[in-house]
mmCIF file of C-alpha atoms in Angstrom:
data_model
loop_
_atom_site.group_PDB
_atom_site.id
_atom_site.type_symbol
_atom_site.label_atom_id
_atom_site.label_comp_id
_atom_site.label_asym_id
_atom_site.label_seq_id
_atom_site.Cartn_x
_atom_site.Cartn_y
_atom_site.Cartn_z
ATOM 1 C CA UNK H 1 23.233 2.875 -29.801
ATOM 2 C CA UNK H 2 23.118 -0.004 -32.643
ATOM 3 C CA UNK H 3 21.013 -2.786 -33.231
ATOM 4 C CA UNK H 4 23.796 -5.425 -31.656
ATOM 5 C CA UNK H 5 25.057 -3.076 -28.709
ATOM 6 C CA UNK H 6 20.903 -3.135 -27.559
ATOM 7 C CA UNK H 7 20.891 -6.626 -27.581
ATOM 8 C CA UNK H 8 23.684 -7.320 -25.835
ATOM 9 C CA UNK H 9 22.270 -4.967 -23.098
ATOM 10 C CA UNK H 10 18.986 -6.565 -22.945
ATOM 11 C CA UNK H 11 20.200 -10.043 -22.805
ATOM 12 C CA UNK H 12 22.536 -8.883 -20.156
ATOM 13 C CA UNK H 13 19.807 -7.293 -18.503
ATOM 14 C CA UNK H 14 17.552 -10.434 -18.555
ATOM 15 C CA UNK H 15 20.799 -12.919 -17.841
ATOM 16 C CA UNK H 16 20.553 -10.669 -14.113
ATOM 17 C CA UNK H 17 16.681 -11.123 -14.188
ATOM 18 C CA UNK H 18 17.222 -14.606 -14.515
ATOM 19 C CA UNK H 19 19.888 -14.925 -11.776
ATOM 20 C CA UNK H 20 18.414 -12.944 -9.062
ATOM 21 C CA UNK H 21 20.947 -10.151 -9.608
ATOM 22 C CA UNK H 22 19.377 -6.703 -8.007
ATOM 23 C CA UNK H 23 19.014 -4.245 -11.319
ATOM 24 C CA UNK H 24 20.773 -1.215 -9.887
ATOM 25 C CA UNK H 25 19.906 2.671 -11.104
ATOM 26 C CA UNK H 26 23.135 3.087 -13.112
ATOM 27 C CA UNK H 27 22.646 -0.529 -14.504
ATOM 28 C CA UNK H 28 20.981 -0.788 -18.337
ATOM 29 C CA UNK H 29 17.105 -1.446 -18.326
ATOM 30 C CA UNK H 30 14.942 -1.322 -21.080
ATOM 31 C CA UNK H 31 12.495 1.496 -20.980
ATOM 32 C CA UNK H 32 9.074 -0.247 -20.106
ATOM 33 C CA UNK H 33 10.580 -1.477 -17.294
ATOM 34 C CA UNK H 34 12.145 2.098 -16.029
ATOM 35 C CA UNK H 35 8.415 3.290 -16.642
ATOM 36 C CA UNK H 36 6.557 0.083 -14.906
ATOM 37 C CA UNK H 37 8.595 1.156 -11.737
ATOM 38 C CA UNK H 38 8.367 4.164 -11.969
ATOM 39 C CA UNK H 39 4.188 3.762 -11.620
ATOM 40 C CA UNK H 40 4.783 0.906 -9.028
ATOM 41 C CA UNK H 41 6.934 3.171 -6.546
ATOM 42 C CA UNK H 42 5.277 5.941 -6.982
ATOM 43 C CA UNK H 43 1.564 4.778 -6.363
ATOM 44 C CA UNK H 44 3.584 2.867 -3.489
ATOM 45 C CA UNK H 45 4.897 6.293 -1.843
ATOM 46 C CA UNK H 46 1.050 8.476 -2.478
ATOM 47 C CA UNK H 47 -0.179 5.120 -1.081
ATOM 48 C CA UNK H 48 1.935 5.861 2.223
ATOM 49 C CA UNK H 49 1.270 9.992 2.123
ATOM 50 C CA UNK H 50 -2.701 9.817 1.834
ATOM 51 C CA UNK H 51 -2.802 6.998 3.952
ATOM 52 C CA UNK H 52 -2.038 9.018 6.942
ATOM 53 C CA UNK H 53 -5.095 10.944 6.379
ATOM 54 C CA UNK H 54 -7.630 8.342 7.301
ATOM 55 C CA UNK H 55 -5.930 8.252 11.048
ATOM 56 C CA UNK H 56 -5.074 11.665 11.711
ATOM 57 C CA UNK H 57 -8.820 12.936 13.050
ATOM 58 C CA UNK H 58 -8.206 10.461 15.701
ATOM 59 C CA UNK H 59 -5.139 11.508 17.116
ATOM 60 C CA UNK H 60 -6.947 14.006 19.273
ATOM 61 C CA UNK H 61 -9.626 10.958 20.275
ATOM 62 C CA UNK H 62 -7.655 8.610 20.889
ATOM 63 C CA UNK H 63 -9.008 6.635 24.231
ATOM 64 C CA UNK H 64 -5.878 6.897 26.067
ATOM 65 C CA UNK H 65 -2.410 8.230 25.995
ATOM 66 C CA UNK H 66 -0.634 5.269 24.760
ATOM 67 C CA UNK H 67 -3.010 4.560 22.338
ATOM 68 C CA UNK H 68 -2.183 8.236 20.932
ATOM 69 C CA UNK H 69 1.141 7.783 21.284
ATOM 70 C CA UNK H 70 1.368 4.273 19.178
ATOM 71 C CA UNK H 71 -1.210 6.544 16.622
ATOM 72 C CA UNK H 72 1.567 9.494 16.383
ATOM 73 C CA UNK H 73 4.102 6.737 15.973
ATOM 74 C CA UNK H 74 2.779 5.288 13.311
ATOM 75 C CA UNK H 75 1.332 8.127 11.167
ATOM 76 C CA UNK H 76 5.613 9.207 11.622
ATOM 77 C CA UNK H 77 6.277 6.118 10.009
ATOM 78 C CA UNK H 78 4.288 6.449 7.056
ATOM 79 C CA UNK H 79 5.239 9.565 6.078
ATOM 80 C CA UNK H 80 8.429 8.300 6.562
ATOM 81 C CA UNK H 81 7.960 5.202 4.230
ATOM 82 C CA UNK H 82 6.870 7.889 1.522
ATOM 83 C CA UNK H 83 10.173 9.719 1.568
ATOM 84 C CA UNK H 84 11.820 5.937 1.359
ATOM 85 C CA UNK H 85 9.597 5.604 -1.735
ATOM 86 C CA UNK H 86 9.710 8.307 -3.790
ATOM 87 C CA UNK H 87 14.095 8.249 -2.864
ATOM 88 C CA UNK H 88 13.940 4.886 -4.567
ATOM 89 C CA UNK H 89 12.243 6.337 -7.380
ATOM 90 C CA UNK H 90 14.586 9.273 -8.147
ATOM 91 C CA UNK H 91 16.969 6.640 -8.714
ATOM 92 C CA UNK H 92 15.219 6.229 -11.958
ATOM 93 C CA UNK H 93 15.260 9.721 -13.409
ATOM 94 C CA UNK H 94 12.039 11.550 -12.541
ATOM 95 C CA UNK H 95 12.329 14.018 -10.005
ATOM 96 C CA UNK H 96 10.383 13.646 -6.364
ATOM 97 C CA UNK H 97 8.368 17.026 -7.580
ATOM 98 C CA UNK H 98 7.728 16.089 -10.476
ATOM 99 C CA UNK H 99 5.899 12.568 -9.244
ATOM 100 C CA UNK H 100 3.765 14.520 -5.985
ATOM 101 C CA UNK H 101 2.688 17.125 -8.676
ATOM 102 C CA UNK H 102 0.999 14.257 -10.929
ATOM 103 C CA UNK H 103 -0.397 13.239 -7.494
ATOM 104 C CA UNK H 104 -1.598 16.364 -6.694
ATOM 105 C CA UNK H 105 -3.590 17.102 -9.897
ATOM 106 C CA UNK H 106 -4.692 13.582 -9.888
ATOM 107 C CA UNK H 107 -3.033 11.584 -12.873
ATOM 108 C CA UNK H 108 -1.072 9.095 -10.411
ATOM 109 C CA UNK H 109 -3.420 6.397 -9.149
ATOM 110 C CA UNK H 110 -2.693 5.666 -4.515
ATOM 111 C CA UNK H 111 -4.399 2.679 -3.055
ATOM 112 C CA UNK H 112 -8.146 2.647 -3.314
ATOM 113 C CA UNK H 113 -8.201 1.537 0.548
ATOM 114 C CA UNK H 114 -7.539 5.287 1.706
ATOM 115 C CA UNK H 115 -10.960 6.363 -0.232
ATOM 116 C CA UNK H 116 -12.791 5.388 2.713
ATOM 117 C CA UNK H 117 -13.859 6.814 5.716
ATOM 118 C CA UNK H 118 -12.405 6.015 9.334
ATOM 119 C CA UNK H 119 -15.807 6.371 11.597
ATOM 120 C CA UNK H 120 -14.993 4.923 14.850
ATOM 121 C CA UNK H 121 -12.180 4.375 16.800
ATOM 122 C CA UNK H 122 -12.743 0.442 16.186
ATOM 123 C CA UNK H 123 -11.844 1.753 12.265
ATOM 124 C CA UNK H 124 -8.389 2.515 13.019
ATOM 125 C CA UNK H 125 -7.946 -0.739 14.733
ATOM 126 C CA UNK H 126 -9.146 -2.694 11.537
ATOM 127 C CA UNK H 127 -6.995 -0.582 9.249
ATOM 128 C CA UNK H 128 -4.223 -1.426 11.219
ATOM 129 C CA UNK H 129 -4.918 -4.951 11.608
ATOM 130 C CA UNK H 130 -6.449 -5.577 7.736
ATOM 131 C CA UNK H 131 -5.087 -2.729 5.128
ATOM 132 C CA UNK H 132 -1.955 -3.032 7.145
ATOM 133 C CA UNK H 133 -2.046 -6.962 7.332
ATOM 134 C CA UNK H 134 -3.075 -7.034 3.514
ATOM 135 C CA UNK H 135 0.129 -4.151 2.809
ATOM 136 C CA UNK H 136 2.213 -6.635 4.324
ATOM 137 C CA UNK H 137 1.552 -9.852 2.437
ATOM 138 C CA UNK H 138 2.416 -7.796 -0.685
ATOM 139 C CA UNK H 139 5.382 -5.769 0.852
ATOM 140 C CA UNK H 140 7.255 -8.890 2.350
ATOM 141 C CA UNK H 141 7.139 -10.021 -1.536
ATOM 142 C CA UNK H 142 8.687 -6.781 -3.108
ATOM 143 C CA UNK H 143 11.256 -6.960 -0.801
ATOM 144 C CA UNK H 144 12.867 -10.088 -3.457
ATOM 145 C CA UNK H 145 11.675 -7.200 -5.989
ATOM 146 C CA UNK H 146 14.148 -7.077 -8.497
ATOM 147 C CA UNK H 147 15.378 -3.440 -8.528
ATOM 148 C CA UNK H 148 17.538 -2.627 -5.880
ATOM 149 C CA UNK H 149 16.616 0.241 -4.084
ATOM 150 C CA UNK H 150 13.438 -0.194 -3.627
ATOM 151 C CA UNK H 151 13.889 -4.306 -2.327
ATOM 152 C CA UNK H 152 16.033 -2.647 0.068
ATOM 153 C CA UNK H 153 13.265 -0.047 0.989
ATOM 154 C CA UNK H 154 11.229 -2.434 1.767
ATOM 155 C CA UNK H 155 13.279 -4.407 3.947
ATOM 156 C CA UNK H 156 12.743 -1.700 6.267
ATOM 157 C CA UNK H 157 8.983 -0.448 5.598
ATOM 158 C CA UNK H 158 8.032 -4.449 6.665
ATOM 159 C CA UNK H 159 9.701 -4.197 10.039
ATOM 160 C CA UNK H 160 7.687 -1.150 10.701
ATOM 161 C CA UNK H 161 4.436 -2.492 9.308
ATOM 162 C CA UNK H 162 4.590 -5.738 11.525
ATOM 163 C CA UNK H 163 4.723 -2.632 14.388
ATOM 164 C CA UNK H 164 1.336 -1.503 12.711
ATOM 165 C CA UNK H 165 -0.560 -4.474 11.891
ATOM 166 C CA UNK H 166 0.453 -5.771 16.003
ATOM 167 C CA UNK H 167 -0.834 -2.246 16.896
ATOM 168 C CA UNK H 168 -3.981 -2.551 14.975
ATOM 169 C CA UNK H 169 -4.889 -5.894 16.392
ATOM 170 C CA UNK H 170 -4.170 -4.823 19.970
ATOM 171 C CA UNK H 171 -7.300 -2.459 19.764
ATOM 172 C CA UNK H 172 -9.279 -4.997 18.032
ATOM 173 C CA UNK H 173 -8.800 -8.132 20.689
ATOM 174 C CA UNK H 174 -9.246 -4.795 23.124
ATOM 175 C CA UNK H 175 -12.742 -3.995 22.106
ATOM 176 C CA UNK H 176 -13.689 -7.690 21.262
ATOM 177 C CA UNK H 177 -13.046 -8.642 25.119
ATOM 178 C CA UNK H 178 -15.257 -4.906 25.760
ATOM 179 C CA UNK H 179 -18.870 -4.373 26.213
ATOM 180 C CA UNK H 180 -21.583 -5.524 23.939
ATOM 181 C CA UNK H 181 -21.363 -2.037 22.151
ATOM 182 C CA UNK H 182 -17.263 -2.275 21.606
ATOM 183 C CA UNK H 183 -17.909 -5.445 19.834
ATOM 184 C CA UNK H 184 -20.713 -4.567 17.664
ATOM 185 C CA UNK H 185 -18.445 -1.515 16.504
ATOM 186 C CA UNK H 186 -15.912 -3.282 15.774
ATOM 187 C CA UNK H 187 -17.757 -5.852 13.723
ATOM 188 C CA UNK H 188 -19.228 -2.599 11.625
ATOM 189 C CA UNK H 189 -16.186 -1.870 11.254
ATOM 190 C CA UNK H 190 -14.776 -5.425 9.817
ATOM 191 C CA UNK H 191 -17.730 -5.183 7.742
ATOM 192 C CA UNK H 192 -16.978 -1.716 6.236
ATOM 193 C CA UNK H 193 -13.164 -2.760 5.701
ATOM 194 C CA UNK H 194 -13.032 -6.597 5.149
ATOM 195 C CA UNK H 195 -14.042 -6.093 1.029
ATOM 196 C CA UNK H 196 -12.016 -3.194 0.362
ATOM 197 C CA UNK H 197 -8.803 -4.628 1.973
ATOM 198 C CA UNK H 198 -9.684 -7.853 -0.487
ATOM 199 C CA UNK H 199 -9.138 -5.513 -3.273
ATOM 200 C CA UNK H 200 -6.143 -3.944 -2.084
ATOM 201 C CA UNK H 201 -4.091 -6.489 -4.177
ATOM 202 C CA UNK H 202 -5.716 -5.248 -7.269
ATOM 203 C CA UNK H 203 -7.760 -6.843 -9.903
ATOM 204 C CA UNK H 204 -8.412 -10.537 -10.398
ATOM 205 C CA UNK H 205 -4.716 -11.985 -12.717
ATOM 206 C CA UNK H 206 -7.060 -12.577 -15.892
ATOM 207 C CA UNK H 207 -7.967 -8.592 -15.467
ATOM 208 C CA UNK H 208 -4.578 -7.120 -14.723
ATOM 209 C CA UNK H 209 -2.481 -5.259 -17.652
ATOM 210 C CA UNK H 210 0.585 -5.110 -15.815
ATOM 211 C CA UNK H 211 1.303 -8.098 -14.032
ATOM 212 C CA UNK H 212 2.239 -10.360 -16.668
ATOM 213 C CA UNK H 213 5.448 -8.492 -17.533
ATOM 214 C CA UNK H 214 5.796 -7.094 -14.233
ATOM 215 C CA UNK H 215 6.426 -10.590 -13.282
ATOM 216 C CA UNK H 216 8.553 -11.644 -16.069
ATOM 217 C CA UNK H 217 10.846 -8.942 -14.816
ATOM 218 C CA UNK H 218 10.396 -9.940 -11.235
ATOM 219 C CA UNK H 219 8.936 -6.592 -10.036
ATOM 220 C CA UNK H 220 6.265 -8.336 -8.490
ATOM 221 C CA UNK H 221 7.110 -11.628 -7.214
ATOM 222 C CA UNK H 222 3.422 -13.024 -6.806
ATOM 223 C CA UNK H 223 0.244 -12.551 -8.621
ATOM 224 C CA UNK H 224 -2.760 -10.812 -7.330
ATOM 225 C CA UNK H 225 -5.285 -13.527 -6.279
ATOM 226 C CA UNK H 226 -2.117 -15.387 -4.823
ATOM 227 C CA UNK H 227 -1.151 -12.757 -2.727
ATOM 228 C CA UNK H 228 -4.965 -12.464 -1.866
ATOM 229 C CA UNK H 229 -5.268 -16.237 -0.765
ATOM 230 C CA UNK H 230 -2.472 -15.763 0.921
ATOM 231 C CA UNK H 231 -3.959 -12.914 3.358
ATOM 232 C CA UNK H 232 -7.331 -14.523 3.342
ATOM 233 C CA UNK H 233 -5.957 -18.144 4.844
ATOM 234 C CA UNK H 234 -3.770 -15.669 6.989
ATOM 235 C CA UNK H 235 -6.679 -13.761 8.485
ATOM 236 C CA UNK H 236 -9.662 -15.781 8.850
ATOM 237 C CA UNK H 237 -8.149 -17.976 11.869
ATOM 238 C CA UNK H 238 -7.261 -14.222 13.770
ATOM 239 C CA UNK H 239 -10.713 -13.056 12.848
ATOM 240 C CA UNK H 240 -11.975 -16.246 14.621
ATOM 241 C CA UNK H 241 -9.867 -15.683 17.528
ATOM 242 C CA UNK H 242 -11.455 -12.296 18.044
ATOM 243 C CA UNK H 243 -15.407 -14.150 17.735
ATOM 244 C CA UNK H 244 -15.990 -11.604 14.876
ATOM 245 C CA UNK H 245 -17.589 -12.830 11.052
ATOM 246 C CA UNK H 246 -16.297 -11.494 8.057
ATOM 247 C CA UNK H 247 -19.149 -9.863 6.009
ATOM 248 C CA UNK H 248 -19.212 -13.229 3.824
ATOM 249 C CA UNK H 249 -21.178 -15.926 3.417
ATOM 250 C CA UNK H 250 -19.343 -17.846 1.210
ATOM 251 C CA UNK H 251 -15.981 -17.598 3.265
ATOM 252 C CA UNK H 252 -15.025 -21.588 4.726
ATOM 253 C CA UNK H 253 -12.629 -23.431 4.575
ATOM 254 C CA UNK H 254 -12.139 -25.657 1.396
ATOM 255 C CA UNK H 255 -10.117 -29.133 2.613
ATOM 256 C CA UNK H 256 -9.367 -30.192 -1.009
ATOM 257 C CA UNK H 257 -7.891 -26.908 -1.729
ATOM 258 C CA UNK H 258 -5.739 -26.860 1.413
ATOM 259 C CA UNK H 259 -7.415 -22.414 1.366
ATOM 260 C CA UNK H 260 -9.916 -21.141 2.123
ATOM 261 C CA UNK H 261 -13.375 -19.880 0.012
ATOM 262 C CA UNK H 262 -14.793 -16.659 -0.276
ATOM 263 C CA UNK H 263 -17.109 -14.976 -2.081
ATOM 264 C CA UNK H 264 -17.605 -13.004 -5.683
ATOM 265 C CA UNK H 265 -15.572 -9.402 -4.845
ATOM 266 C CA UNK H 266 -17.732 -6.387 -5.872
ATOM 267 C CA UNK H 267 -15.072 -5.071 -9.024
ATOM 268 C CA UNK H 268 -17.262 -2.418 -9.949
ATOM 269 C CA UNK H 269 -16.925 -0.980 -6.996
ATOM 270 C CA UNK H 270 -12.906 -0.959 -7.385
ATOM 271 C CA UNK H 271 -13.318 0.438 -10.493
ATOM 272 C CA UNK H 272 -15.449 3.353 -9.510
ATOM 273 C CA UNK H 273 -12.892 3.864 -6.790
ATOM 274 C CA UNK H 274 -10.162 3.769 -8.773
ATOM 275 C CA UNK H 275 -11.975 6.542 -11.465
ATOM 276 C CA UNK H 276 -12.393 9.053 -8.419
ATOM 277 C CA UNK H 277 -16.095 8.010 -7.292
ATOM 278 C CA UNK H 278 -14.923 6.626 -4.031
ATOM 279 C CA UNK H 279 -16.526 7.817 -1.001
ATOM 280 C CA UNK H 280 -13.279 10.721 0.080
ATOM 281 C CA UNK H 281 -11.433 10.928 -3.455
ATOM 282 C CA UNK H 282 -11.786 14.451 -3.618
ATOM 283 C CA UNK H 283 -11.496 15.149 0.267
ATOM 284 C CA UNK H 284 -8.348 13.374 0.521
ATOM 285 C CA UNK H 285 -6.852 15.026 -2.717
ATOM 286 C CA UNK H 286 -8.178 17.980 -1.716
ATOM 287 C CA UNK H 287 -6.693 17.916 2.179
ATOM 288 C CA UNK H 288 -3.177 17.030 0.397
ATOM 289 C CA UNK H 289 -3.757 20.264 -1.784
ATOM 290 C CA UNK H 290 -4.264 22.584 0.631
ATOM 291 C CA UNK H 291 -1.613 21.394 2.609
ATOM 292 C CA UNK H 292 0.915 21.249 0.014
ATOM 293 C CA UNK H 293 0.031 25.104 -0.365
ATOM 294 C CA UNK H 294 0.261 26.128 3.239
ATOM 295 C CA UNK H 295 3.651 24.415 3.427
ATOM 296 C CA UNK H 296 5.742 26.463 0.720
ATOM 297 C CA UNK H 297 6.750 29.120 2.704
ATOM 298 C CA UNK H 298 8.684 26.049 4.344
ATOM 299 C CA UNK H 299 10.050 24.277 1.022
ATOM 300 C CA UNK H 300 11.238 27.758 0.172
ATOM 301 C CA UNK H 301 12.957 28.521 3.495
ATOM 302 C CA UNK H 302 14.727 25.418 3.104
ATOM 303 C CA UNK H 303 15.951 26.236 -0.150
ATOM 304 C CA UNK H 304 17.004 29.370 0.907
ATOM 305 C CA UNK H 305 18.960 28.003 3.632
ATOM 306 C CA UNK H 306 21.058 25.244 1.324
ATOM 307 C CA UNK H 307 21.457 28.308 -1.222
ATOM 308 C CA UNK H 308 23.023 30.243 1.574
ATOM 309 C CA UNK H 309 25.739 27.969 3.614
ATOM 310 C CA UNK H 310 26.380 25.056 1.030
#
């Protein structure tokens, strides 16, 4: 290709950018952006694939039957938003084995939210109410993304996160109308999750490599800390509603700002997380390993079968 023929491509790329045109996979795109998707997606789909793993000891202690039910339900959907996920990203040239292999040994980064333990029962409420909630302020964003496949993945993954987050909340207003001992576990647990679902939206925008261009090329649609406002002034009023307190003294409402406050977010902790030294890194990896293992006598049966009658 020569020097005029790329230019023409990348101002014809950008001219879509600039338009709101989707970028589609047999469409031109310069090859930072192929690779910035590429890592979006695919943390996007491990993201959905570990994150069943914090939920899944509870199936079996689940209070009642609908509650397991809604539990099942959900965990189907995630693992179902994965395969959405890592679709969109085959679009793009890299193979769906090829990304859950660099998952597997470790060199693709998931959410650092699924690094932490699920303790009680009132923990799977405030996952689905908060890491869901926070999943959604981002997700309804990236479904403007400007690559089509995965905008139109998402359109999809939202609907069935609402189902979550409304899940997750039901067992949270249940055990905040319970006994004195319901409530008190579930403020542990809004204590446990409240900072960790804060840095679900990533570093502060002064500290992030990628979101400058990601945003030029309308990847992401909204910056870090405003996506992080955004869940904050979201939450606190339902947190209130429930009579629980987030696990911050600085949190209040700021009249001149038209948001809310809060306080300094522990990024050293993030980091660590994000490095491996989170408190189930190597359990969850580990519980994906073995699984992935186990299951090959499957992936080859089903191989077998295609080879055989198409």
């Amino acid at each position: 290709m020569d020097q005029t023929t790329s230019i023409d491509l990348e101002k014809r790329f950008e001219g879509k950018i600039a338009q709101e045109l989707k970028i589609e996979p047999k469409d031109w795109m310069p090859e930072e952006y192929r690779r910035m998707l590429i890592r979006q997606i695919s943390q996007h789909a491990h993201s959905e694939v570990i994150g069943m793993l914090p939920e899944k000891n509870w199936l079996t202690r689940a209070p009642t039957l609908r509650r397991k039910m809604a539990l099942l339900a959900k965990i189907q959907d995630e693992a179902g938003h994965g395969l959405y996920l890592y679709s969109a990203a085959e679009t793009l040239g890299v193979s769906r084995e090829q990304l859950y292999r660099d998952f597997l040994d470790g060199k693709a980064k998931y959410s650092n939210i699924f690094n932490y333990p699920a303790l009680t029962w009132a923990d799977i409420g405030v996952i689905g109410w908060l890491v869901d909630g926070a999943a959604i302020i981002n997700q309804v964003s990236l479904q403007r993304t400007s690559y089509g496949p995965y905008a139109r993945a998402m359109v999809r993954i939202c609907k069935e996160e609402n189902f979550h987050q409304r899940q997750g909340y039901s067992i949270c207003l249940t055990l905040a109308r319970g006994s004195k001992e319901q409530r008190q576990m579930l403020q542990d647990a809004i204590n446990r999750w409240w900072w960790p679902a804060l840095m679900m939206f990533g570093p502060p925008d002064a500290e992030s490599k990628h979101s400058q261009k990601s945003m030029k090329w309308k990847i992401k649609r909204a910056s870090n800390d405003t996506l992080r406002q955004k869940f904050i002034d979201q939450t606190v009023p339902q947190l209130e509603y429930l009579g629980m307190k987030a696990p911050d003294p600085h949190l209040k409402w700021n009249p001149e700002r038209g948001h809310y406050d809060y306080g300094p977010i522990d990024w050293e902790e993030f980091w660590n997380v994000i490095r491996g030294k989170g408190p189930c890194n190597k359990e969850r990896l580990r519980t994906k390993r073995v699984a992935y293992e186990k299951g090959q006598w499957v992936r080859d049966a089903a191989i077998a079968y295609a080879k055989k009658y198409n």
